[in-house]
Coordinates of C-alpha atoms in Angstrom, one line a residue:
M28 CA 76.1 102.4 127.7
L29 CA 77.9 102.4 124.3
I30 CA 81.3 101.7 126.0
W31 CA 79.8 98.8 127.9
L32 CA 78.3 97.4 124.6
Q33 CA 81.7 97.8 122.9
Q34 CA 83.5 95.9 125.7
K35 CA 80.8 93.2 125.7
L36 CA 81.1 92.6 121.9
G37 CA 84.9 92.7 122.1
L38 CA 85.3 95.7 119.7
R39 CA 88.2 98.1 119.3
T40 CA 86.7 101.3 117.9
N41 CA 85.2 104.6 118.9
P42 CA 81.8 103.4 120.2
T43 CA 79.9 106.6 119.4
I44 CA 81.0 106.8 115.8
F45 CA 80.6 103.0 115.3
F46 CA 77.2 102.5 116.9
V47 CA 75.5 105.7 115.7
S48 CA 76.6 105.0 112.1
A49 CA 75.4 101.5 112.3
I50 CA 72.1 102.4 113.9
L51 CA 71.4 105.1 111.3
T52 CA 72.2 102.7 108.5
V53 CA 70.0 100.0 109.9
A54 CA 67.2 102.6 110.5
F55 CA 67.5 103.7 106.9
V56 CA 67.2 100.1 105.6
A57 CA 64.1 99.5 107.9
I58 CA 62.4 102.7 106.9
S59 CA 63.1 102.1 103.2
I60 CA 61.4 98.7 103.5
L61 CA 58.4 99.9 105.5
F62 CA 57.9 103.3 103.8
T63 CA 59.4 102.9 100.4
D64 CA 57.2 105.4 98.6
T65 CA 57.6 108.1 101.3
V66 CA 61.4 107.6 101.3
D67 CA 61.6 107.7 97.5
A68 CA 59.4 110.9 97.4
T69 CA 61.4 112.6 100.1
F70 CA 64.8 112.0 98.6
K71 CA 63.5 112.7 95.1
A72 CA 62.3 116.1 96.2
L73 CA 65.5 116.9 98.1
S74 CA 67.6 115.7 95.1
E75 CA 65.6 117.8 92.6
F76 CA 65.9 120.8 94.9
I77 CA 69.7 120.4 95.3
T78 CA 70.2 119.8 91.6
T79 CA 68.1 122.8 90.5
N80 CA 69.3 125.3 93.0
L81 CA 72.7 124.1 94.1
G82 CA 73.9 121.9 91.2
W83 CA 76.2 124.7 90.1
T84 CA 78.1 124.4 93.4
Y85 CA 79.0 120.8 92.5
I86 CA 80.4 121.9 89.1
F87 CA 82.2 124.9 90.6
G88 CA 83.3 122.9 93.6
V89 CA 85.2 120.1 91.8
T90 CA 86.8 122.6 89.4
S91 CA 88.0 124.6 92.5
F92 CA 89.5 121.4 94.0
L93 CA 91.5 120.9 90.8
V94 CA 92.7 124.5 90.7
F95 CA 93.7 124.3 94.3
L96 CA 95.7 121.2 93.8
I97 CA 97.5 122.6 90.8
W98 CA 98.2 125.8 92.8
I99 CA 99.6 124.0 95.9
A100 CA 101.7 121.7 93.7
C101 CA 103.3 124.7 92.0
G102 CA 103.4 127.1 94.9
R103 CA 105.7 127.7 97.8
Y104 CA 104.7 124.5 99.6
R105 CA 105.5 122.2 96.7
H106 CA 108.7 120.8 98.3
V107 CA 107.1 120.0 101.7
R108 CA 107.2 116.3 102.4
L109 CA 104.3 114.3 103.8
G110 CA 105.9 113.0 107.0
G111 CA 108.6 115.6 107.6
K112 CA 111.6 116.9 105.8
D113 CA 113.7 113.8 106.5
S114 CA 111.1 111.2 105.4
R115 CA 111.4 109.5 102.0
P116 CA 108.9 107.4 99.9
E117 CA 108.3 103.9 101.1
Y118 CA 107.4 102.7 97.6
G119 CA 109.3 103.3 94.4
N120 CA 107.7 105.3 91.6
V121 CA 106.7 102.2 89.5
T122 CA 105.1 100.4 92.4
W123 CA 103.4 103.6 93.6
F124 CA 102.0 104.4 90.1
G125 CA 100.7 100.8 89.9
M126 CA 98.9 101.0 93.2
L127 CA 97.4 104.4 92.2
F128 CA 96.0 102.8 89.0
A129 CA 94.3 100.2 91.1
A130 CA 92.9 102.6 93.6
G131 CA 89.2 102.6 92.9
I132 CA 89.1 102.9 89.1
G133 CA 88.6 99.3 88.1
T134 CA 84.9 99.3 88.7
I135 CA 84.5 102.7 86.9
L136 CA 86.3 101.5 83.8
M137 CA 84.4 98.3 83.5
F138 CA 80.9 99.8 83.9
W139 CA 81.3 103.1 82.0
G140 CA 83.9 102.3 79.4
V141 CA 81.3 101.7 76.7
A142 CA 78.1 102.9 78.4
E143 CA 78.9 106.6 78.7
P144 CA 80.5 107.3 75.2
I145 CA 77.7 105.5 73.4
N146 CA 75.1 107.4 75.3
H147 CA 76.6 110.7 74.5
Y148 CA 77.2 109.6 70.9
A149 CA 73.5 109.0 70.5
N150 CA 72.4 112.1 72.4
P151 CA 75.2 114.8 72.5
P152 CA 74.9 116.6 75.8
Q153 CA 75.1 120.1 74.3
S154 CA 72.6 119.4 71.5
G155 CA 69.7 120.5 73.6
I156 CA 67.7 117.3 72.7
Q157 CA 65.6 116.0 75.6
P158 CA 65.9 112.2 76.1
E159 CA 62.2 111.6 75.6
V160 CA 62.5 113.0 72.0
L161 CA 64.6 109.9 71.1
E162 CA 62.3 107.3 72.7
G163 CA 61.1 104.7 70.3
L164 CA 63.3 105.9 67.4
S165 CA 65.6 103.6 65.5
A166 CA 69.3 104.5 65.0
E167 CA 68.6 105.7 61.5
E168 CA 65.8 108.0 62.8
I169 CA 68.0 109.3 65.7
A170 CA 70.6 110.4 63.1
Q171 CA 67.9 112.5 61.4
V172 CA 66.8 114.4 64.5
E173 CA 67.2 118.1 63.9
V174 CA 69.4 120.1 66.3
P175 CA 70.1 123.8 66.7
S176 CA 72.5 125.4 64.4
G177 CA 76.1 124.7 65.5
A178 CA 75.2 121.8 67.8
A179 CA 76.4 118.3 67.1
A180 CA 73.9 116.0 65.4
P181 CA 73.3 112.6 67.0
L182 CA 75.6 109.8 65.8
S183 CA 77.8 112.3 63.8
N184 CA 81.5 112.7 64.0
A185 CA 81.0 115.9 66.0
A186 CA 78.8 113.9 68.4
G187 CA 81.6 111.3 68.8
E188 CA 84.1 114.0 69.6
E189 CA 81.7 115.6 72.1
A190 CA 81.1 112.2 73.7
M191 CA 84.8 111.6 74.3
G192 CA 85.2 115.1 75.7
F193 CA 82.4 114.7 78.2
T194 CA 83.4 111.2 79.2
L195 CA 87.0 112.2 80.0
Y196 CA 85.7 115.3 81.8
H197 CA 83.8 113.0 84.1
F198 CA 86.6 110.4 84.6
G199 CA 89.8 112.4 84.2
L200 CA 91.4 115.2 86.3
H201 CA 88.2 116.2 88.0
T202 CA 87.4 112.8 89.4
W203 CA 90.9 112.4 90.7
A204 CA 90.9 115.9 92.2
I205 CA 88.0 114.7 94.3
F206 CA 90.2 111.8 95.5
A207 CA 93.5 113.7 95.8
L208 CA 92.3 116.6 98.0
P209 CA 91.2 114.5 101.0
A210 CA 94.1 112.1 100.4
L211 CA 96.6 115.0 100.7
A212 CA 94.9 116.2 103.8
F213 CA 94.8 112.7 105.4
A214 CA 98.4 112.2 104.7
Y215 CA 99.5 115.6 106.0
F216 CA 97.6 115.5 109.3
A217 CA 98.3 111.8 109.9
Y218 CA 102.0 111.9 109.2
R219 CA 102.8 115.5 110.2
R220 CA 100.6 116.0 113.2
K221 CA 100.2 112.3 114.2
L222 CA 96.4 112.5 114.2
P223 CA 94.0 109.6 113.7
F224 CA 92.9 108.7 110.2
R225 CA 89.6 110.4 110.6
V226 CA 88.0 113.1 108.5
S227 CA 87.6 115.2 111.7
S228 CA 91.4 115.3 112.2
I229 CA 91.7 117.5 109.1
F230 CA 89.7 120.2 110.9
Q231 CA 92.1 120.5 113.8
P232 CA 93.4 123.9 112.6
L233 CA 89.8 125.2 112.7
L234 CA 88.3 123.2 115.6
G235 CA 91.3 122.5 117.8
D236 CA 90.5 119.9 120.5
R237 CA 86.8 120.0 119.6
I238 CA 87.6 117.4 116.9
N239 CA 87.3 114.9 119.7
G240 CA 83.9 116.3 120.8
P241 CA 80.4 116.2 119.3
I242 CA 81.3 118.3 116.2
G243 CA 84.1 116.0 115.3
K244 CA 81.9 112.9 115.8
I245 CA 79.2 114.4 113.5
I246 CA 81.8 114.9 110.8
D247 CA 83.1 111.3 111.1
I248 CA 79.6 109.8 111.2
T249 CA 78.8 111.7 108.0
A250 CA 81.9 110.4 106.4
V251 CA 81.1 106.8 107.4
L252 CA 77.5 107.0 106.1
G253 CA 78.6 108.7 102.8
T254 CA 81.3 106.0 102.2
L255 CA 78.9 103.2 103.0
F256 CA 76.2 104.5 100.6
G257 CA 78.8 105.4 98.0
V258 CA 80.0 101.8 98.0
A259 CA 76.4 100.5 98.0
V260 CA 75.8 102.5 94.7
S261 CA 78.8 100.7 93.2
I262 CA 77.6 97.3 94.5
G263 CA 74.3 98.1 92.9
L264 CA 75.8 99.0 89.6
G265 CA 78.1 96.0 89.6
T266 CA 75.1 93.7 90.4
L267 CA 73.2 95.0 87.3
Q268 CA 76.3 94.5 85.2
I269 CA 77.0 91.0 86.5
N270 CA 73.4 90.1 85.9
S271 CA 73.6 91.4 82.3
G272 CA 76.7 89.3 81.7
L273 CA 75.2 86.2 83.1
G274 CA 72.1 86.8 81.0
A275 CA 74.2 87.1 77.9
L276 CA 76.1 83.9 78.7
F277 CA 73.5 81.7 80.3
G278 CA 70.2 83.4 79.6
I279 CA 69.7 84.2 83.3
E280 CA 66.7 86.6 83.6
Q281 CA 67.5 90.1 84.9
G282 CA 65.4 90.8 87.9
R283 CA 65.2 91.3 91.7
T284 CA 65.8 87.7 92.7
A285 CA 68.9 87.2 90.6
Q286 CA 70.3 90.6 91.7
V287 CA 69.8 89.9 95.4
V288 CA 71.5 86.5 95.0
I289 CA 74.4 88.2 93.2
I290 CA 74.8 90.7 96.0
A291 CA 74.7 87.9 98.6
V292 CA 77.4 86.0 96.7
V293 CA 79.6 89.1 96.4
T294 CA 79.1 89.8 100.1
V295 CA 79.9 86.2 101.2
V296 CA 83.1 86.3 99.1
A297 CA 84.1 89.6 100.7
V298 CA 83.4 88.2 104.2
I299 CA 85.5 85.1 103.4
S300 CA 88.4 87.3 102.2
V301 CA 88.2 89.3 105.5
A302 CA 88.4 86.1 107.5
L303 CA 91.3 84.5 105.5
G304 CA 93.5 87.6 105.2
L305 CA 94.3 89.4 102.0
D306 CA 97.8 88.0 101.3
K307 CA 96.5 84.5 101.2
G308 CA 93.7 85.0 98.7
I309 CA 91.9 88.0 97.5
K310 CA 94.9 90.3 97.3
R311 CA 96.7 88.0 94.9
L312 CA 93.4 87.5 93.0
S313 CA 93.1 91.3 92.8
N314 CA 96.5 91.7 91.3
I315 CA 95.7 89.0 88.7
N316 CA 92.4 90.8 88.1
I317 CA 94.2 94.0 87.2
G318 CA 96.3 92.0 84.7
L319 CA 93.1 90.6 83.2
A320 CA 91.6 94.0 82.8
V321 CA 94.8 95.2 81.0
A322 CA 94.6 92.0 78.8
L323 CA 91.0 92.8 77.9
L324 CA 92.1 96.3 76.9
V325 CA 94.9 94.9 74.7
F326 CA 92.5 92.3 73.2
V327 CA 90.0 95.1 72.1
L328 CA 92.9 97.1 70.7
I329 CA 94.3 94.2 68.7
A330 CA 91.0 92.5 67.7
G331 CA 89.5 95.8 66.7
S332 CA 90.6 98.5 64.3
T333 CA 94.1 98.8 65.8
V334 CA 95.5 101.6 63.7
Y335 CA 92.2 103.6 64.0
L336 CA 92.3 103.2 67.8
L337 CA 95.9 104.2 68.1
R338 CA 95.2 107.3 66.1
G339 CA 92.1 107.8 68.2
V340 CA 94.0 107.6 71.5
I341 CA 96.3 110.5 70.4
E342 CA 93.4 112.5 69.0
T343 CA 91.4 112.0 72.2
V344 CA 94.1 113.6 74.3
G345 CA 93.6 116.8 72.2
T346 CA 89.8 116.4 72.4
Y347 CA 90.1 116.2 76.2
L348 CA 92.4 119.2 76.5
T349 CA 90.1 121.2 74.1
H350 CA 87.0 120.5 76.2
L351 CA 88.6 120.6 79.6
V352 CA 88.4 124.3 80.5
P353 CA 84.9 125.0 78.9
L354 CA 83.3 122.0 80.6
S355 CA 85.0 122.8 83.9
F356 CA 82.6 125.8 84.1
W357 CA 79.7 124.7 82.0
N358 CA 76.4 124.9 83.9
D359 CA 74.0 124.8 80.9
A360 CA 72.8 128.2 82.0
F361 CA 71.1 129.0 78.6
S362 CA 68.7 126.0 79.1
G363 CA 67.0 127.9 81.9
D364 CA 65.8 125.8 84.8
N365 CA 66.2 122.6 83.0
W366 CA 69.0 120.5 84.7
G367 CA 67.8 117.2 83.3
W368 CA 71.0 116.0 81.5
Q369 CA 73.6 117.6 83.8
G370 CA 71.7 116.7 86.9
G371 CA 71.5 113.0 85.8
W372 CA 75.1 112.8 84.8
T373 CA 77.6 115.4 86.1
V374 CA 76.0 116.3 89.4
F375 CA 75.3 112.6 90.2
Y376 CA 78.9 111.7 89.3
W377 CA 80.5 114.4 91.5
A378 CA 78.1 113.6 94.4
W379 CA 78.8 109.8 94.1
T380 CA 82.6 110.3 93.7
I381 CA 82.9 112.6 96.7
T382 CA 81.2 110.1 99.0
W383 CA 84.0 107.7 97.9
A384 CA 86.7 110.3 98.7
P385 CA 87.4 109.1 102.3
F386 CA 87.6 105.5 101.1
V387 CA 90.1 106.1 98.2
G388 CA 91.7 109.0 100.0
I389 CA 92.8 107.0 103.0
F390 CA 94.3 104.3 100.8
I391 CA 96.3 106.9 98.7
A392 CA 97.5 108.6 101.9
R393 CA 98.7 105.3 103.3
I394 CA 101.0 104.6 100.3
S395 CA 102.2 108.2 99.8
K396 CA 104.2 108.9 103.0
G397 CA 107.5 110.6 102.2
R398 CA 106.3 112.2 98.9
T399 CA 106.6 115.9 98.4
I400 CA 103.3 117.7 97.8
R401 CA 104.4 118.3 94.2
E402 CA 105.2 114.6 93.7
F403 CA 101.9 113.6 95.3
V404 CA 99.7 115.8 93.2
I405 CA 101.5 115.0 89.9
G406 CA 101.3 111.3 90.6
V407 CA 97.8 111.1 91.9
L408 CA 96.4 113.2 89.1
G409 CA 98.7 112.0 86.3
A410 CA 99.1 108.2 86.4
P411 CA 95.4 107.2 86.8
V412 CA 94.2 109.9 84.4
A413 CA 96.7 108.8 81.7
F414 CA 95.4 105.2 81.9
S415 CA 91.8 106.3 81.9
I416 CA 92.4 108.3 78.7
V417 CA 93.7 105.2 77.0
W418 CA 90.9 102.9 78.3
F419 CA 88.0 105.2 77.4
S420 CA 89.6 106.0 74.0
V421 CA 89.9 102.3 73.1
F422 CA 86.5 101.2 74.4
G423 CA 84.6 104.4 73.5
M424 CA 85.9 104.8 70.0
S425 CA 85.6 101.1 69.3
A426 CA 82.0 101.3 70.4
M427 CA 81.2 104.2 68.1
R428 CA 82.9 102.6 65.2
I429 CA 80.8 99.4 65.7
E430 CA 77.7 101.6 65.9
S431 CA 78.5 103.5 62.7
G432 CA 79.1 100.2 60.8
D433 CA 76.0 98.5 62.1
P434 CA 73.4 101.1 63.1
G435 CA 71.4 100.1 66.2
K436 CA 73.9 97.5 67.3
L437 CA 74.7 99.4 70.5
V438 CA 72.4 102.4 70.5
E439 CA 69.2 100.4 70.6
P440 CA 69.9 98.1 73.6
V441 CA 72.0 100.6 75.6
V442 CA 70.3 103.9 74.9
Q443 CA 66.8 103.1 73.6
D444 CA 66.2 100.1 75.9
G445 CA 68.1 101.7 78.8
D446 CA 70.3 98.7 79.4
T447 CA 73.4 100.7 80.5
A448 CA 74.6 97.8 82.6
G449 CA 74.6 95.5 79.5
A450 CA 76.6 97.9 77.4
L451 CA 80.0 96.1 77.8
F452 CA 78.5 92.7 76.8
A453 CA 76.6 94.1 73.9
F454 CA 79.9 95.6 72.8
L455 CA 81.9 92.3 73.2
D456 CA 79.3 90.5 71.1
S457 CA 81.1 92.1 68.1
F458 CA 84.4 90.5 68.9
P459 CA 85.8 87.0 68.3
A460 CA 85.7 84.3 71.0
T461 CA 82.6 86.1 72.3
E462 CA 81.5 83.8 75.1
F463 CA 85.0 83.3 76.4
V464 CA 85.7 87.0 76.5
M465 CA 82.4 87.7 78.1
A466 CA 83.1 85.2 80.8
V467 CA 86.4 86.8 81.5
A468 CA 84.7 90.2 81.7
V469 CA 82.1 88.9 84.2
L470 CA 85.0 87.5 86.3
I471 CA 86.8 90.8 86.2
V472 CA 83.7 92.7 87.3
V473 CA 82.9 90.2 90.1
V474 CA 86.5 90.4 91.6
F475 CA 86.6 94.2 91.2
F476 CA 83.4 94.6 93.1
T477 CA 84.2 92.0 95.7
T478 CA 87.6 93.5 96.6
S479 CA 86.0 97.0 96.6
S480 CA 83.5 95.8 99.2
D481 CA 86.2 94.1 101.3
S482 CA 88.5 97.1 101.1
A483 CA 85.7 99.5 101.9
S484 CA 84.9 97.6 105.1
L485 CA 88.5 98.1 106.3
V486 CA 88.4 101.9 105.5
I487 CA 84.9 102.4 107.1
D488 CA 86.2 100.7 110.2
M489 CA 89.3 102.9 110.2
L490 CA 87.1 106.0 109.9
C491 CA 85.4 104.7 113.1
S492 CA 88.5 103.7 115.1
G493 CA 91.0 106.2 113.8
R494 CA 94.2 104.2 114.5
E495 CA 93.3 100.5 114.3
W496 CA 95.4 99.0 111.5
N497 CA 94.4 95.5 112.3
P498 CA 91.0 95.6 113.9
P499 CA 89.0 92.6 115.1
T500 CA 87.7 90.6 112.1
R501 CA 84.1 90.8 113.4
Q502 CA 84.2 94.6 112.9
R503 CA 85.1 94.4 109.2
V504 CA 82.7 91.5 108.6
F505 CA 79.9 93.7 110.1
W506 CA 80.6 96.5 107.6
A507 CA 81.0 94.2 104.7
V508 CA 77.6 92.6 105.5
L509 CA 75.9 96.0 106.0
Q510 CA 77.1 97.2 102.6
G511 CA 75.4 94.2 101.0
V512 CA 72.3 94.6 103.0
V513 CA 71.9 98.3 102.0
A514 CA 72.2 97.5 98.3
A515 CA 70.1 94.3 98.5
T516 CA 67.3 96.0 100.4
L517 CA 66.9 98.8 98.0
I518 CA 66.9 96.5 95.0
A519 CA 64.4 94.1 96.7
A520 CA 62.2 97.0 97.6
T521 CA 62.0 98.8 94.3
G522 CA 63.8 96.7 91.7
R523 CA 65.7 98.5 89.0
E524 CA 64.4 101.8 90.2
A525 CA 66.3 101.2 93.5
L526 CA 69.5 102.5 91.9
D527 CA 67.7 105.7 90.9
A528 CA 66.5 106.0 94.5
L529 CA 70.0 105.4 95.8
S530 CA 71.4 108.0 93.3
Q531 CA 69.0 110.5 94.8
V532 CA 70.2 109.6 98.3
I533 CA 73.8 110.1 97.1
T534 CA 73.1 113.5 95.6
V535 CA 71.7 114.6 99.0
L536 CA 74.5 113.1 101.0
G537 CA 77.1 114.5 98.6
L538 CA 76.2 118.1 99.6
P539 CA 77.7 118.1 103.1
F540 CA 80.8 116.5 101.6
F541 CA 81.3 119.5 99.3
V542 CA 81.1 121.8 102.3
I543 CA 83.6 119.6 104.1
A544 CA 86.0 119.6 101.1
F545 CA 86.0 123.4 100.9
L546 CA 86.9 123.6 104.6
M547 CA 89.6 121.0 104.0
M548 CA 91.5 123.4 101.6
F549 CA 91.3 126.2 104.2
C550 CA 92.5 123.9 107.1
L551 CA 95.4 122.4 105.0
V552 CA 96.7 125.8 104.0
K553 CA 96.4 127.1 107.6
A554 CA 98.3 124.0 108.9
L555 CA 101.1 124.5 106.4
R556 CA 101.5 128.1 107.4
E557 CA 101.7 127.1 111.1
D558 CA 104.0 124.1 110.7
V559 CA 106.4 124.5 107.8
T560 CA 109.8 126.1 108.3
D561 CA 111.7 128.1 105.7
E562 CA 114.1 125.2 105.3
E563 CA 111.3 122.9 104.2
L564 CA 110.4 125.3 101.4
L565 CA 113.6 124.4 99.6
P566 CA 114.1 121.3 97.6
S567 CA 115.7 118.4 99.6
P568 CA 119.3 117.4 98.6
R569 CA 119.4 114.3 96.4
K570 CA 120.1 111.1 98.3
L571 CA 120.6 107.6 97.2
R572 CA 117.3 105.8 96.7
S573 CA 116.9 103.2 99.4
K574 CA 115.3 99.9 98.7
E575 CA 111.6 99.6 98.9
V576 CA 110.2 98.6 102.3
P577 CA 106.7 97.7 103.2
V578 CA 104.4 100.4 104.6
I579 CA 103.7 98.5 107.8
K580 CA 106.0 95.9 109.3
S581 CA 103.3 93.8 111.0
S582 CA 100.5 91.5 110.4
A583 CA 98.4 94.6 109.7
N584 CA 100.1 94.6 106.3
E585 CA 97.6 92.0 105.2
D586 CA 95.0 94.8 105.3
S587 CA 96.9 97.2 103.1
E588 CA 95.3 95.8 100.0
V589 CA 94.9 97.4 96.6
L590 CA 91.5 99.1 96.3
T591 CA 90.0 98.1 93.1

């Protein structure tokens, strides 16, 4: 039946993975509309249960991924090349680093660059203050809130240092370990064992030919659903941020109608980019957008307290290194059963990020053929993390300096009023050429989220088909539309609370991904032991670097866009 339907629609994909994933997603949308309260209650209960009883596995799991990657980059397999001992990188280092920078971090930087540091500055995570204690208080009153001995007081210098430590913990090495682990596994099994770009392929050492059976399909369907919902969360966050920017510029009211319209526009642009091809439009626009984001960073650095920020960037590196190990294992055990802060921040981040892992992982794998495992790990963990440190240092420390000079300027709208999405625009209001800079920021956010939607549709389709580099346009259009439908349905059904509901869904969906990730480490090591010869354990002799060549010499190259 499914094969007949596939042929009738002119699709080139695995019919079981494609149609089951689509049916489950459509069913979720329909049930969410018809039984909103029941769905919310169910996922809320599951999310609270997972956070309370299994939240520690999320913290331990991501730290384990990071330790594993460092071990494999330093261990006996460090010289093994992804693609065989005679393969060489298809992209030079500079190009490769640039593409890694673009791989999925643009949306994160724009949304959280101001929002997270200022939140933690007002309510230090380790102060033990419950959020409800701060409700209704002015910035001056927040600064006077008593904290336990040794804890950082709100809006103090110690709170600022803690804020930067936690922010970079969330968006530094740990986040990129979540992306790097599946990317390394995808690259190894696709280039070494010539298996399809599916999550199930990674489990061949454990399942053998059963990766083509029901178990393998269940794994792949889970990956498709997780990626789809992970992107929907980002579309939802981007929608709120765009709505806030348009409100600041043109007075457009923030609400369901405006947000659904924004999602529709983003989806339409993504669909158009699918139809036109990336090299002719959105890919070039994406590259320009990365330049605009860097220009915004330089503008804040120059227009702000430049010397203070340059000093701050250096100091933040030390702050991050100081907090890295303790936070990697911090589970707030002394707070008893209260997981309020860590459940709402760290556990959600890790669950959300790991649902993006197949999306970003496949892209990284596709541009990393020929790299040694050591080169791969150092590059994937090093380049994006270094840029993230600079970005969060400049925006985060600028935000805290603005708040200290004008109490309430950022804390009251962002923390007290809960307008996290509007944090960037409240921040830019303190800089010259305000309206122009805000307009540029809105444009950057729109393009980042549009290209993310378009790129995700390609990756989701690849997770279904396995080998299709240039699938029929209608398949990618379908996934691009479905992403928008999921985000729009939840926003239309429950308004601003829709993102909270989707966050709960992500926390639940993230759990099987952590189980899958632990098995990935086992399967990768098992495959290395089976495949690698003694000769490959030695460093390759130096050769003249060949000129860069494109990854794919076909029209499919139009689909190898930079994920932003």
